[in-house]
Amino acid sequence: MNDFASALRDLNDAQIRYVIVGGLAVIRHGAVRATKDIDAAVAMDAENLSRLDALVGRWAATNPDGTPLRTKELPAGGVLALRTRHCLVDILSAQLLPAPFDDVLARSDVKRIDGVKAPICSFADLVAMKRATGRGSDELDLERLSEAHGGLPGDPP
């Protein structure tokens, strides 16, 4: 069972600067779908990465398959995929966002996920991220979001 609330509470308590992207953001923006993990893009400043490193250690996180982590470092432009005691968590580098982290965070909307407040990326930023990947699952998310909203930002009228 996924305990998204506990993982989000840990991110908040550790004062990690993050914004939710991926499946949870798709759901919070009105599309009907399931998700098995938290996707959180984080600010890449040294202080935030230090707090993240400490949290990954407190979580005793492993690779998603349960093997030990080779590194707890988040590479610029990369993803750190984790299995925590609460759920799977993918930490994304801010370089994967469609705009600078602070801009994406400023446009985010704080909503509750399983009762815990979390910044959810804006609809326009989510669509831009999904369009940029070209993955089949993201194309399906775009279809679901378009159905839920009657179109997407940047679509022809």
Tab-separated table of N, CA, C and O in Angstrom, residues 27-119:
chain	number	residue	atom	x	y	z
A	27	ILE	N	-3.625	13.681	-11.711
A	27	ILE	CA	-4.853	13.387	-10.970
A	27	ILE	C	-5.427	14.667	-10.362
A	27	ILE	O	-6.629	14.937	-10.468
A	28	ARG	N	-4.575	15.478	-9.734
A	28	ARG	CA	-5.051	16.716	-9.095
A	28	ARG	C	-5.564	17.725	-10.113
A	28	ARG	O	-6.311	18.625	-9.763
A	29	HIS	N	-5.155	17.567	-11.376
A	29	HIS	CA	-5.665	18.446	-12.431
A	29	HIS	C	-6.874	17.832	-13.146
A	29	HIS	O	-7.270	18.304	-14.201
A	30	GLY	N	-7.465	16.800	-12.553
A	30	GLY	CA	-8.764	16.337	-13.004
A	30	GLY	C	-8.820	15.109	-13.873
A	30	GLY	O	-9.903	14.658	-14.232
A	31	ALA	N	-7.681	14.531	-14.227
A	31	ALA	CA	-7.701	13.317	-15.050
A	31	ALA	C	-7.880	12.098	-14.152
A	31	ALA	O	-7.391	12.065	-13.021
A	32	VAL	N	-8.574	11.100	-14.669
A	32	VAL	CA	-8.796	9.861	-13.935
A	32	VAL	C	-7.714	8.872	-14.349
A	32	VAL	O	-7.610	8.504	-15.519
A	33	ARG	N	-6.878	8.519	-13.385
A	33	ARG	CA	-5.820	7.532	-13.611
A	33	ARG	C	-5.252	7.124	-12.274
A	33	ARG	O	-5.497	7.751	-11.256
A	34	ALA	N	-4.496	6.066	-12.251
A	34	ALA	CA	-3.835	5.603	-11.030
A	34	ALA	C	-2.356	5.973	-11.105
A	34	ALA	O	-1.829	6.255	-12.185
A	35	THR	N	-1.713	5.958	-9.956
A	35	THR	CA	-0.263	6.156	-9.924
A	35	THR	C	0.315	5.329	-8.785
A	35	THR	O	-0.352	5.087	-7.782
A	36	LYS	N	1.555	4.926	-8.968
A	36	LYS	CA	2.206	4.095	-7.963
A	36	LYS	C	3.305	4.833	-7.215
A	36	LYS	O	3.932	4.275	-6.319
A	37	ASP	N	3.564	6.101	-7.611
A	37	ASP	CA	4.680	6.804	-6.998
A	37	ASP	C	4.426	8.305	-6.897
A	37	ASP	O	3.442	8.814	-7.414
A	38	ILE	N	5.337	8.958	-6.213
A	38	ILE	CA	5.372	10.413	-6.149
A	38	ILE	C	6.493	10.873	-7.068
A	38	ILE	O	7.611	10.361	-6.977
A	39	ASP	N	6.195	11.807	-7.952
A	39	ASP	CA	7.216	12.450	-8.774
A	39	ASP	C	7.344	13.876	-8.266
A	39	ASP	O	6.379	14.649	-8.342
A	40	ALA	N	8.521	14.218	-7.741
A	40	ALA	CA	8.750	15.546	-7.190
A	40	ALA	C	10.004	16.141	-7.798
A	40	ALA	O	11.080	15.550	-7.705
A	41	ALA	N	9.852	17.297	-8.446
A	41	ALA	CA	11.005	18.034	-8.948
A	41	ALA	C	11.500	18.925	-7.820
A	41	ALA	O	10.699	19.536	-7.105
A	42	VAL	N	12.812	18.998	-7.651
A	42	VAL	CA	13.378	19.743	-6.532
A	42	VAL	C	14.315	20.847	-7.002
A	42	VAL	O	14.941	20.744	-8.057
A	43	ALA	N	14.402	21.879	-6.174
A	43	ALA	CA	15.374	22.941	-6.407
A	43	ALA	C	16.771	22.350	-6.254
A	43	ALA	O	17.009	21.506	-5.382
A	44	MET	N	17.700	22.800	-7.086
A	44	MET	CA	19.029	22.198	-7.136
A	44	MET	C	20.090	22.991	-6.366
A	44	MET	O	21.282	22.756	-6.551
A	45	ASP	N	19.677	23.912	-5.491
A	45	ASP	CA	20.672	24.642	-4.708
A	45	ASP	C	21.274	23.711	-3.652
A	45	ASP	O	20.671	22.714	-3.254
A	46	ALA	N	22.486	24.028	-3.212
A	46	ALA	CA	23.229	23.159	-2.296
A	46	ALA	C	22.477	22.885	-1.001
A	46	ALA	O	22.470	21.753	-0.502
A	47	GLU	N	21.830	23.889	-0.442
A	47	GLU	CA	21.111	23.714	0.819
A	47	GLU	C	19.952	22.729	0.665
A	47	GLU	O	19.750	21.845	1.497
A	48	ASN	N	19.189	22.864	-0.422
A	48	ASN	CA	18.063	21.963	-0.650
A	48	ASN	C	18.557	20.535	-0.891
A	48	ASN	O	17.988	19.576	-0.372
A	49	LEU	N	19.636	20.401	-1.669
A	49	LEU	CA	20.167	19.068	-1.945
A	49	LEU	C	20.732	18.426	-0.681
A	49	LEU	O	20.626	17.205	-0.503
A	50	SER	N	21.285	19.222	0.220
A	50	SER	CA	21.775	18.700	1.496
A	50	SER	C	20.616	18.171	2.341
A	50	SER	O	20.705	17.087	2.937
A	51	ARG	N	19.517	18.929	2.390
A	51	ARG	CA	18.336	18.466	3.138
A	51	ARG	C	17.762	17.196	2.499
A	51	ARG	O	17.340	16.273	3.207
A	52	LEU	N	17.764	17.151	1.163
A	52	LEU	CA	17.270	15.959	0.466
A	52	LEU	C	18.149	14.751	0.781
A	52	LEU	O	17.635	13.656	1.054
A	53	ASP	N	19.452	14.938	0.765
A	53	ASP	CA	20.379	13.854	1.073
A	53	ASP	C	20.109	13.296	2.468
A	53	ASP	O	20.076	12.077	2.668
A	54	ALA	N	19.897	14.190	3.423
A	54	ALA	CA	19.605	13.758	4.795
A	54	ALA	C	18.286	12.983	4.855
A	54	ALA	O	18.200	11.957	5.547
A	55	LEU	N	17.278	13.438	4.132
A	55	LEU	CA	15.987	12.745	4.134
A	55	LEU	C	16.106	11.365	3.494
A	55	LEU	O	15.560	10.385	4.014
A	56	VAL	N	16.810	11.269	2.392
A	56	VAL	CA	17.003	9.962	1.748
A	56	VAL	C	17.662	8.999	2.737
A	56	VAL	O	17.287	7.824	2.826
A	57	GLY	N	18.606	9.509	3.518
A	57	GLY	CA	19.234	8.682	4.542
A	57	GLY	C	18.260	8.270	5.633
A	57	GLY	O	18.234	7.105	6.049
A	58	ARG	N	17.431	9.208	6.112
A	58	ARG	CA	16.428	8.874	7.144
A	58	ARG	C	15.426	7.855	6.619
A	58	ARG	O	14.929	7.013	7.380
A	59	TRP	N	15.101	7.966	5.353
A	59	TRP	CA	14.183	6.996	4.754
A	59	TRP	C	14.828	5.616	4.622
A	59	TRP	O	14.128	4.638	4.391
A	60	ALA	N	16.156	5.543	4.693
A	60	ALA	CA	16.878	4.305	4.383
A	60	ALA	C	16.442	3.811	3.005
A	60	ALA	O	16.168	2.625	2.799
A	61	ALA	N	16.368	4.758	2.077
A	61	ALA	CA	15.857	4.469	0.740
A	61	ALA	C	16.787	3.516	-0.008
A	61	ALA	O	18.000	3.483	0.209
A	62	THR	N	16.170	2.753	-0.903
A	62	THR	CA	16.891	1.834	-1.782
A	62	THR	C	16.506	2.161	-3.219
A	62	THR	O	15.665	3.037	-3.471
A	63	ASN	N	17.096	1.433	-4.142
A	63	ASN	CA	16.615	1.485	-5.524
A	63	ASN	C	15.201	0.909	-5.536
A	63	ASN	O	14.818	0.163	-4.627
A	64	PRO	N	14.418	1.213	-6.566
A	64	PRO	CA	13.047	0.687	-6.608
A	64	PRO	C	12.953	-0.832	-6.493
A	64	PRO	O	11.975	-1.361	-5.964
A	65	ASP	N	14.001	-1.548	-6.948
A	65	ASP	CA	13.972	-3.008	-6.865
A	65	ASP	C	14.444	-3.534	-5.508
A	65	ASP	O	14.530	-4.740	-5.300
A	66	GLY	N	14.754	-2.632	-4.570
A	66	GLY	CA	15.163	-3.024	-3.232
A	66	GLY	C	16.668	-3.152	-3.035
A	66	GLY	O	17.119	-3.348	-1.905
A	67	THR	N	17.434	-3.045	-4.096
A	67	THR	CA	18.887	-3.112	-3.960
A	67	THR	C	19.409	-1.797	-3.381
A	67	THR	O	18.771	-0.751	-3.511
A	68	PRO	N	20.586	-1.838	-2.748
A	68	PRO	CA	21.137	-0.609	-2.159
A	68	PRO	C	21.406	0.464	-3.211
A	68	PRO	O	21.753	0.154	-4.363
A	69	LEU	N	21.237	1.715	-2.786
A	69	LEU	CA	21.548	2.837	-3.673
A	69	LEU	C	23.049	2.885	-3.921
A	69	LEU	O	23.845	2.704	-3.006
A	70	ARG	N	23.432	3.141	-5.165
A	70	ARG	CA	24.851	3.372	-5.466
A	70	ARG	C	25.234	4.782	-5.040
A	70	ARG	O	26.361	5.044	-4.674
A	71	THR	N	24.273	5.698	-5.148
A	71	THR	CA	24.508	7.087	-4.777
A	71	THR	C	23.200	7.707	-4.339
A	71	THR	O	22.134	7.292	-4.793
A	72	LYS	N	23.304	8.688	-3.448
A	72	LYS	CA	22.132	9.463	-3.053
A	72	LYS	C	22.125	10.802	-3.772
A	72	LYS	O	21.248	11.617	-3.543
A	73	GLU	N	23.102	11.012	-4.637
A	73	GLU	CA	23.214	12.292	-5.333
A	73	GLU	C	22.260	12.355	-6.514
A	73	GLU	O	22.137	11.397	-7.279
A	74	LEU	N	21.612	13.498	-6.648
A	74	LEU	CA	20.722	13.752	-7.780
A	74	LEU	C	21.529	14.452	-8.860
A	74	LEU	O	21.956	15.588	-8.664
A	75	PRO	N	21.732	13.788	-9.993
A	75	PRO	CA	22.510	14.434	-11.046
A	75	PRO	C	21.708	15.543	-11.733
A	75	PRO	O	20.487	15.446	-11.869
A	76	ALA	N	22.401	16.600	-12.133
A	76	ALA	CA	21.740	17.674	-12.885
A	76	ALA	C	21.106	17.071	-14.131
A	76	ALA	O	21.737	16.310	-14.861
A	77	GLY	N	19.833	17.372	-14.344
A	77	GLY	CA	19.120	16.842	-15.499
A	77	GLY	C	18.697	15.394	-15.361
A	77	GLY	O	18.252	14.770	-16.321
A	78	GLY	N	18.806	14.845	-14.159
A	78	GLY	CA	18.515	13.433	-13.964
A	78	GLY	C	17.386	13.169	-12.987
A	78	GLY	O	16.698	14.081	-12.516
A	79	VAL	N	17.210	11.892	-12.674
A	79	VAL	CA	16.171	11.418	-11.766
A	79	VAL	C	16.813	10.478	-10.759
A	79	VAL	O	17.659	9.649	-11.118
A	80	LEU	N	16.406	10.597	-9.507
A	80	LEU	CA	16.806	9.668	-8.467
A	80	LEU	C	15.557	8.873	-8.093
A	80	LEU	O	14.626	9.408	-7.493
A	81	ALA	N	15.522	7.612	-8.513
A	81	ALA	CA	14.362	6.745	-8.258
A	81	ALA	C	14.591	5.995	-6.953
A	81	ALA	O	15.617	5.322	-6.790
A	82	LEU	N	13.630	6.123	-6.032
A	82	LEU	CA	13.785	5.591	-4.680
A	82	LEU	C	12.605	4.714	-4.262
A	82	LEU	O	11.463	4.980	-4.616
A	83	ARG	N	12.930	3.715	-3.457
A	83	ARG	CA	11.908	2.982	-2.692
A	83	ARG	C	12.103	3.419	-1.252
A	83	ARG	O	13.187	3.275	-0.696
A	84	THR	N	11.047	3.982	-0.665
A	84	THR	CA	11.103	4.394	0.732
A	84	THR	C	10.181	3.480	1.524
A	84	THR	O	9.451	2.675	0.942
A	85	ARG	N	10.187	3.648	2.836
A	85	ARG	CA	9.279	2.824	3.650
A	85	ARG	C	7.816	3.172	3.393
A	85	ARG	O	6.925	2.416	3.760
A	86	HIS	N	7.580	4.339	2.767
A	86	HIS	CA	6.215	4.790	2.511
A	86	HIS	C	5.714	4.413	1.117
A	86	HIS	O	4.566	3.996	0.966
A	87	CYS	N	6.554	4.637	0.126
A	87	CYS	CA	6.139	4.435	-1.264
A	87	CYS	C	7.343	4.667	-2.171
A	87	CYS	O	8.427	5.021	-1.700
A	88	LEU	N	7.134	4.485	-3.463
A	88	LEU	CA	8.162	4.848	-4.440
A	88	LEU	C	8.146	6.357	-4.617
A	88	LEU	O	7.077	6.971	-4.667
A	89	VAL	N	9.342	6.951	-4.708
A	89	VAL	CA	9.476	8.391	-4.896
A	89	VAL	C	10.519	8.619	-5.979
A	89	VAL	O	11.641	8.122	-5.868
A	90	ASP	N	10.132	9.323	-7.025
A	90	ASP	CA	11.080	9.743	-8.055
A	90	ASP	C	11.383	11.218	-7.827
A	90	ASP	O	10.477	12.056	-7.884
A	91	ILE	N	12.657	11.518	-7.572
A	91	ILE	CA	13.108	12.888	-7.384
A	91	ILE	C	13.700	13.353	-8.710
A	91	ILE	O	14.655	12.752	-9.201
A	92	LEU	N	13.120	14.405	-9.266
A	92	LEU	CA	13.555	14.914	-10.558
A	92	LEU	C	14.366	16.188	-10.373
A	92	LEU	O	13.998	17.056	-9.582
A	93	SER	N	15.423	16.291	-11.146
A	93	SER	CA	16.206	17.515	-11.164
A	93	SER	C	15.370	18.649	-11.740
A	93	SER	O	14.583	18.455	-12.672
A	94	ALA	N	15.552	19.839	-11.208
A	94	ALA	CA	14.810	21.008	-11.699
A	94	ALA	C	15.079	21.272	-13.174
A	94	ALA	O	14.259	21.889	-13.850
A	95	GLN	N	16.199	20.785	-13.698
A	95	GLN	CA	16.498	20.990	-15.123
A	95	GLN	C	15.492	20.281	-16.030
A	95	GLN	O	15.415	20.588	-17.215
A	96	LEU	N	14.710	19.365	-15.491
A	96	LEU	CA	13.696	18.667	-16.284
A	96	LEU	C	12.381	19.443	-16.365
A	96	LEU	O	11.468	19.037	-17.083
A	97	LEU	N	12.302	20.542	-15.634
A	97	LEU	CA	11.092	21.372	-15.663
A	97	LEU	C	11.080	22.255	-16.905
A	97	LEU	O	12.132	22.531	-17.487
A	98	PRO	N	9.902	22.726	-17.322
A	98	PRO	CA	9.802	23.548	-18.538
A	98	PRO	C	10.247	24.995	-18.338
A	98	PRO	O	10.267	25.768	-19.302
A	99	ALA	N	10.597	25.364	-17.119
A	99	ALA	CA	11.016	26.728	-16.781
A	99	ALA	C	11.862	26.644	-15.521
A	99	ALA	O	11.910	25.593	-14.867
A	100	PRO	N	12.519	27.724	-15.119
A	100	PRO	CA	13.285	27.686	-13.874
A	100	PRO	C	12.421	27.266	-12.683
A	100	PRO	O	11.234	27.593	-12.613
A	101	PHE	N	13.048	26.536	-11.753
A	101	PHE	CA	12.320	25.983	-10.614
A	101	PHE	C	11.480	27.030	-9.894
A	101	PHE	O	10.307	26.790	-9.605
A	102	ASP	N	12.078	28.173	-9.578
A	102	ASP	CA	11.342	29.186	-8.814
A	102	ASP	C	10.100	29.669	-9.558
A	102	ASP	O	9.078	29.966	-8.931
A	103	ASP	N	10.162	29.733	-10.879
A	103	ASP	CA	8.994	30.131	-11.674
A	103	ASP	C	7.909	29.060	-11.619
A	103	ASP	O	6.723	29.368	-11.454
A	104	VAL	N	8.319	27.800	-11.765
A	104	VAL	CA	7.352	26.696	-11.700
A	104	VAL	C	6.723	26.637	-10.308
A	104	VAL	O	5.503	26.480	-10.180
A	105	LEU	N	7.540	26.799	-9.280
A	105	LEU	CA	7.004	26.792	-7.916
A	105	LEU	C	6.041	27.955	-7.694
A	105	LEU	O	4.971	27.775	-7.092
A	106	ALA	N	6.376	29.122	-8.212
A	106	ALA	CA	5.507	30.304	-8.046
A	106	ALA	C	4.155	30.097	-8.731
A	106	ALA	O	3.139	30.614	-8.261
A	107	ARG	N	4.137	29.357	-9.822
A	107	ARG	CA	2.879	29.095	-10.539
A	107	ARG	C	2.118	27.904	-9.974
A	107	ARG	O	0.982	27.630	-10.375
A	108	SER	N	2.743	27.153	-9.078
A	108	SER	CA	2.098	25.961	-8.529
A	108	SER	C	0.944	26.357	-7.623
A	108	SER	O	0.827	27.508	-7.205
A	109	ASP	N	0.116	25.388	-7.337
A	109	ASP	CA	-1.027	25.592	-6.456
A	109	ASP	C	-0.910	24.579	-5.322
A	109	ASP	O	-0.765	23.374	-5.583
A	110	VAL	N	-0.934	25.044	-4.099
A	110	VAL	CA	-0.849	24.127	-2.964
A	110	VAL	C	-2.207	23.471	-2.770
A	110	VAL	O	-3.219	24.153	-2.577
A	111	LYS	N	-2.194	22.153	-2.875
A	111	LYS	CA	-3.415	21.361	-2.693
A	111	LYS	C	-3.108	20.226	-1.736
A	111	LYS	O	-1.951	19.922	-1.458
A	112	ARG	N	-4.144	19.590	-1.264
A	112	ARG	CA	-3.961	18.455	-0.361
A	112	ARG	C	-3.928	17.152	-1.152
A	112	ARG	O	-4.766	16.929	-2.024
A	113	ILE	N	-2.959	16.345	-0.813
A	113	ILE	CA	-2.873	14.983	-1.334
A	113	ILE	C	-2.942	14.075	-0.115
A	113	ILE	O	-2.074	14.153	0.762
A	114	ASP	N	-3.960	13.270	-0.034
A	114	ASP	CA	-4.175	12.407	1.133
A	114	ASP	C	-4.076	13.209	2.431
A	114	ASP	O	-3.519	12.749	3.424
A	115	GLY	N	-4.605	14.444	2.394
A	115	GLY	CA	-4.669	15.279	3.583
A	115	GLY	C	-3.432	16.122	3.854
A	115	GLY	O	-3.429	16.897	4.810
A	116	VAL	N	-2.384	15.991	3.056
A	116	VAL	CA	-1.137	16.721	3.283
A	116	VAL	C	-0.977	17.785	2.201
A	116	VAL	O	-1.106	17.486	1.007
A	117	LYS	N	-0.675	19.012	2.610
A	117	LYS	CA	-0.473	20.087	1.642
A	117	LYS	C	0.801	19.855	0.847
A	117	LYS	O	1.849	19.509	1.415
A	118	ALA	N	0.693	20.057	-0.479
A	118	ALA	CA	1.843	19.883	-1.369
A	118	ALA	C	1.681	20.814	-2.561
A	118	ALA	O	0.564	20.998	-3.059
A	119	PRO	N	2.776	21.411	-3.043
A	119	PRO	CA	2.694	22.261	-4.232
A	119	PRO	C	2.573	21.405	-5.496
A	119	PRO	O	3.420	20.565	-5.761
